[in-house]
Short mmCIF file of C-alpha atoms in Angstrom, two decimals:
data_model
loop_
_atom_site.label_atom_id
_atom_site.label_comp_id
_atom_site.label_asym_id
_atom_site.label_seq_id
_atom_site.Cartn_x
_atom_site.Cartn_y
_atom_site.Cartn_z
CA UNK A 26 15.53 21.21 -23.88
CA UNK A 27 14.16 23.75 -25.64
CA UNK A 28 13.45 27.25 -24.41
CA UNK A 29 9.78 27.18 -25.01
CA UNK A 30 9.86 23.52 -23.31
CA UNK A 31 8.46 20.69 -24.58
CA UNK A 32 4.42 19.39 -25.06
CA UNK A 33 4.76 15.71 -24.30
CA UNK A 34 3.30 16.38 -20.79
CA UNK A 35 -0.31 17.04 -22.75
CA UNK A 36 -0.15 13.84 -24.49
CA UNK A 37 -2.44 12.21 -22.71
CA UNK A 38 -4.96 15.01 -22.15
CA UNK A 39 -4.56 16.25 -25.08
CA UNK A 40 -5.11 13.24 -26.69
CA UNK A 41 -8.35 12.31 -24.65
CA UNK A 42 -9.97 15.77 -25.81
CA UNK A 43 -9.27 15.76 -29.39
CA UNK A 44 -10.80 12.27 -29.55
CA UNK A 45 -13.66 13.02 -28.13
CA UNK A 46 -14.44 16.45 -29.09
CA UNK A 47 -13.91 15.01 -32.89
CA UNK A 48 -16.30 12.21 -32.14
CA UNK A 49 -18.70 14.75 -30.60
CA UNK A 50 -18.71 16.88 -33.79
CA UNK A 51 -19.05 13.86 -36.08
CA UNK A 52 -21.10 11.41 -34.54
CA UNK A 53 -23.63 13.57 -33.70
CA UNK A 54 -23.65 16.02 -37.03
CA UNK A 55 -23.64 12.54 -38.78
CA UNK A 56 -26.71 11.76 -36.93
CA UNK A 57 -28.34 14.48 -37.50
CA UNK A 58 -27.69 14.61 -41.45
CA UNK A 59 -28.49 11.60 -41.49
CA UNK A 60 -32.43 11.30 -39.95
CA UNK A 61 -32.35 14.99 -41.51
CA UNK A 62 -32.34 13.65 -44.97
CA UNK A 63 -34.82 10.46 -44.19
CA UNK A 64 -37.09 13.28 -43.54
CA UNK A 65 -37.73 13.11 -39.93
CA UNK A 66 -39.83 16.36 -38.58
CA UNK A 67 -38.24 19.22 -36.06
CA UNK A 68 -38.62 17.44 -32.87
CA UNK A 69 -37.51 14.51 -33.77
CA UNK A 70 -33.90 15.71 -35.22
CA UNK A 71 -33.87 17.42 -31.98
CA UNK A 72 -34.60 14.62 -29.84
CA UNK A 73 -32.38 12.04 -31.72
CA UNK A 74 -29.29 14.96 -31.15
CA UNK A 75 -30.09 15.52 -27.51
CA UNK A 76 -30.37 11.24 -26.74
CA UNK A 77 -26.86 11.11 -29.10
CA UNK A 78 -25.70 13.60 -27.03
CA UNK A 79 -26.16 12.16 -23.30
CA UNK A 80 -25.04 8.77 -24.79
CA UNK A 81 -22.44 9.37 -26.66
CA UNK A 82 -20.83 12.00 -23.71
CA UNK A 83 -21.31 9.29 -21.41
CA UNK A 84 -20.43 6.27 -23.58
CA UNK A 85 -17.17 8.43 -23.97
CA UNK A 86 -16.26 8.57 -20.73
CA UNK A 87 -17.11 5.55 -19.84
CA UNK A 88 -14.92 3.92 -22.49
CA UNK A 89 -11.73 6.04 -21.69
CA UNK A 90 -12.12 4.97 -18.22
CA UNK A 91 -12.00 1.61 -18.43
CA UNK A 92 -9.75 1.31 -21.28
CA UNK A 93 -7.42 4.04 -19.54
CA UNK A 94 -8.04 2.08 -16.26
CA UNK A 95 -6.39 -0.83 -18.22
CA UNK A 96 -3.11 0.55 -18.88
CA UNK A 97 -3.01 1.73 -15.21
CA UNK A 98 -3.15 -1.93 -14.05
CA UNK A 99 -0.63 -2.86 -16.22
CA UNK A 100 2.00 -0.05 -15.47
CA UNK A 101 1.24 -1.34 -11.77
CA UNK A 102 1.62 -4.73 -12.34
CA UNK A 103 4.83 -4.40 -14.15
CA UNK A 104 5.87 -1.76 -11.55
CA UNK A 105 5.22 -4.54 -8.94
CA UNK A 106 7.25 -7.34 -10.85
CA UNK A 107 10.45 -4.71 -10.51
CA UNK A 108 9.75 -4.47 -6.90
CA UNK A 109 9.76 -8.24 -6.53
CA UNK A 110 12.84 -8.65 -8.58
CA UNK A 111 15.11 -5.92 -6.96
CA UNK A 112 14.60 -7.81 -3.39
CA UNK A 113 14.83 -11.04 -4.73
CA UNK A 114 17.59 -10.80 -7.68
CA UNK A 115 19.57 -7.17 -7.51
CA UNK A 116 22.65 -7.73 -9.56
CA UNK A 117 20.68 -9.31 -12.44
CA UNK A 118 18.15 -5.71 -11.81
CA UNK A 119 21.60 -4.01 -11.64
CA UNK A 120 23.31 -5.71 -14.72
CA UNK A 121 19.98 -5.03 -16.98
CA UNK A 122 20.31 -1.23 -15.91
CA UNK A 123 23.89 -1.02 -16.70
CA UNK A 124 23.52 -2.77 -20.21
CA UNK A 125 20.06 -0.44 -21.14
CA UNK A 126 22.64 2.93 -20.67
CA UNK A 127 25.21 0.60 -22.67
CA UNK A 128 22.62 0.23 -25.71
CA UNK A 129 22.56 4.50 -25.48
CA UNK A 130 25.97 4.51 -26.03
CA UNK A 131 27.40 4.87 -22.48
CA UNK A 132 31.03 3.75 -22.30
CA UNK A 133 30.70 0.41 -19.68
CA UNK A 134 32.65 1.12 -16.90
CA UNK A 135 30.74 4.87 -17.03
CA UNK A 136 27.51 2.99 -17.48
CA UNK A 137 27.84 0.98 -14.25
CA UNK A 138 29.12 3.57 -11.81
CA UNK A 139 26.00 5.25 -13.27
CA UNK A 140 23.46 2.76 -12.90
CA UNK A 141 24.84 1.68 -9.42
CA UNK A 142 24.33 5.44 -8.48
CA UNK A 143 20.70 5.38 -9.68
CA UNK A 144 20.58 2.56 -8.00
CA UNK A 145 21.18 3.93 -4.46
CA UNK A 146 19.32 6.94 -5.36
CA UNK A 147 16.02 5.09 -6.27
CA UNK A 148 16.36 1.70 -8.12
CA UNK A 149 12.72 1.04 -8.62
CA UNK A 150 12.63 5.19 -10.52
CA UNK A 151 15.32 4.09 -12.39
CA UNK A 152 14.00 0.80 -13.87
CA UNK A 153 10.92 2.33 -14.28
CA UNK A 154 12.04 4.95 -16.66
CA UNK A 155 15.03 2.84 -18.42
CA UNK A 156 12.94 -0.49 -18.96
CA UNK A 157 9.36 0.93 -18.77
CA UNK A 158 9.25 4.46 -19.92
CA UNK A 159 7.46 5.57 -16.85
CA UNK A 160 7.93 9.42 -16.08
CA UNK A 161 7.77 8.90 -12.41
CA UNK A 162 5.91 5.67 -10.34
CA UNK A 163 2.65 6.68 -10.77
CA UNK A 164 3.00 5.76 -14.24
CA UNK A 165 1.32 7.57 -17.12
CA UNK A 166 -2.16 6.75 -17.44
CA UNK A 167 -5.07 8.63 -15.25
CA UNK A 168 -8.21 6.99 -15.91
CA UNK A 169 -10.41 10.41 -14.12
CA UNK A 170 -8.31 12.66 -16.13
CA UNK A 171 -8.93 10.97 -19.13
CA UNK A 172 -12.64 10.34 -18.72
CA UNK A 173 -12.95 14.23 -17.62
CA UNK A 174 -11.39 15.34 -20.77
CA UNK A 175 -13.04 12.92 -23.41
CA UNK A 176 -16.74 13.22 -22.12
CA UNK A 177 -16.90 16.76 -21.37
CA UNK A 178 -14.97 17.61 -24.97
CA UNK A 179 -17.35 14.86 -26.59
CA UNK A 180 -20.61 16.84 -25.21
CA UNK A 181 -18.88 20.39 -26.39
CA UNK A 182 -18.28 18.78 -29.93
CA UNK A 183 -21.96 17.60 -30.31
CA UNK A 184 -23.83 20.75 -28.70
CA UNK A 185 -22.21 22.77 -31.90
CA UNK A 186 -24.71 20.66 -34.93
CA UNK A 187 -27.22 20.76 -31.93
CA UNK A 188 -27.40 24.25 -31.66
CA UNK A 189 -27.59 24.64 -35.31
CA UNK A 190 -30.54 22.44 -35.58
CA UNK A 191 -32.31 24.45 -33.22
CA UNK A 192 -31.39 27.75 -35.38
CA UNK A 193 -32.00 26.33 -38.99
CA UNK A 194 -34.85 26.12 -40.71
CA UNK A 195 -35.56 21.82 -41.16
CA UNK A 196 -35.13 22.10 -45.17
CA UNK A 197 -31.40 23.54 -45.24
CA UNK A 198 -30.46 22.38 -41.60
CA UNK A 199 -28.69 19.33 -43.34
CA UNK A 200 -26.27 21.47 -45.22
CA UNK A 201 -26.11 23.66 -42.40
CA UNK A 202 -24.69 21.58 -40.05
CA UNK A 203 -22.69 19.99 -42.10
CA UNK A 204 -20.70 23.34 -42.98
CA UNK A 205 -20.35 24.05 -39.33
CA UNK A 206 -19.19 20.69 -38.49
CA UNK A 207 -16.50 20.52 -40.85
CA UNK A 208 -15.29 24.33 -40.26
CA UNK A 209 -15.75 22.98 -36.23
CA UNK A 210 -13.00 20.25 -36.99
CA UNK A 211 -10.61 22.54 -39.05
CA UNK A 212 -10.27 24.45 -35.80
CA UNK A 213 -10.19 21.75 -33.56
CA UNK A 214 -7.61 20.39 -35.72
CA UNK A 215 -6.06 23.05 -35.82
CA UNK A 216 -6.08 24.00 -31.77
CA UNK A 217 -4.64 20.51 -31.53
CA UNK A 218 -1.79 20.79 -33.54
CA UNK A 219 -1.40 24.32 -31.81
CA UNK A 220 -1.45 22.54 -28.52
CA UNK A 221 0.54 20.02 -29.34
CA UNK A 222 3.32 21.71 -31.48
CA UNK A 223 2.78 20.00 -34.38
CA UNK A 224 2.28 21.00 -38.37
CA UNK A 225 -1.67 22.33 -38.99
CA UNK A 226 -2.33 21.19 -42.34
CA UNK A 227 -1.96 17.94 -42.07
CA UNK A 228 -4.45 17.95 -38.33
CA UNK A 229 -6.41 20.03 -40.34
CA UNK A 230 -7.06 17.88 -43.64
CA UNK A 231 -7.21 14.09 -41.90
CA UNK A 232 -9.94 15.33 -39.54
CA UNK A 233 -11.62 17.52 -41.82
CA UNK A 234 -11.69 14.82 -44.93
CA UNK A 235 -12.56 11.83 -42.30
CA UNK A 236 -15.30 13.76 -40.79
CA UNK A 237 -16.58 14.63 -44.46
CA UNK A 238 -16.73 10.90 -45.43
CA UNK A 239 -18.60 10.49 -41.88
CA UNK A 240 -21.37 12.85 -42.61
CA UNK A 241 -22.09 12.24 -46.35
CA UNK A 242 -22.05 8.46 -46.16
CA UNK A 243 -25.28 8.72 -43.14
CA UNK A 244 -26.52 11.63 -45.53
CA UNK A 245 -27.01 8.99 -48.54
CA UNK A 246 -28.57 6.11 -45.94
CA UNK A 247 -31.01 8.57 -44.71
CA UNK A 248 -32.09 9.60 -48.11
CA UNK A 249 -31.89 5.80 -49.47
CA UNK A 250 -34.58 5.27 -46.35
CA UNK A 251 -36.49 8.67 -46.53
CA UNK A 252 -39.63 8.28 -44.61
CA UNK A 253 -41.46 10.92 -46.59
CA UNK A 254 -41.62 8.21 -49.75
#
């Protein structure tokens, strides 16, 4: 392993932030450019932001839950089907382990004394790592955790174009937030790929360009529907 480790641990997290700090920042800035330019009055920007705020934070949350909730039945299902089948059939359990460090190149007679060592140590462990790629029996997936993350970072995301419809005057708040939203995702992009020890640019650009697309595609319905005609 490296010295400076490695970042797979904040998959998951990391993962359920970006997402929803990115969909806080565009959802909401779309929304906003978009009743912005069909020529909706102060309050009413404000209101729409605040009500896609709440929902969207909460919609968030919810959805990570339950599709995060999900995957945590199914690691525990399959985690349970192991159980069953090391009581009921352990040389077949013991056979599949032994040809799985086989298949990584294991010489065979190495790769049974191994597997009948993991075996005694903790067979379901092992099976769960070698044929499920759990890191340890809890599985992988947190449904809290990942609701935590999403909705909190989704509300952070969408307070930014909030905030600077509340400082802008109505007339250039449009263009406003859409500069801060898209200089918002650069650096969330960015922080990502920080987090996650990956390349910037290439964080950087897909959010950035996707999140352009987003806001200037509700900018042209709101104008197609402008009120003010």
């Amino acid at each position: 392993m490296p010295r400076e480790g490695h970042f797979i641990n904040r998959s998951n997290r990391l993962r359920a932030a970006m997402l929803g700090a990115n969909d806080g920042v565009v959802s909401i800035s779309s929304l906003m450019i978009g009743v912005t330019a069909a020529g909706m009055v102060r309050g009413d920007i404000l209101l729409t932001g605040l009500a896609g705020l709440v929902a969207g934070a909460l919609s968030m949350a919810a959805g990570e839950y339950i599709s995060v909730s999900t995957q945590a039945d199914v690691e525990e299902a399959d985690l349970e089907r192991e159980r069953v089948a090391l009581i009921e059939d352990p040389e077949y359990e013991l056979d599949e382990l032994t040809e799985g460090l086989e298949a990584r190149g294991v010489e065979s007679l190495l790769a049974r004394e191994v597997a009948q060592q993991m075996t005694r140590h903790d067979a379901l462990g092992a099976h769960a790592r070698e044929e499920l790629g759990m890191f340890g029996l809890a599985g992988q997936a947190d449904p809290q955790q990942a609701a935590a993350y999403s909705g909190a970072a989704f509300a952070l995301g969408a307070a930014l174009p909030l905030v600077a419809a509340v400082a802008t005057p109505v007339g250039v708040a449009g263009p406003v937030i859409a500069a801060i939203a898209i200089l918002t995702l650069c650096l969330s992009g960015a922080l990502g790929a920080r987090l996650g020890g990956t390349p910037m640019l290439p964080a950087v650009r897909r959010v950035a360009l996707l999140g352009s697309a987003a806001m200037l595609l509700t900018w042209g319905i709101g104008s197609t529907f402008n009120i003010t005609h």
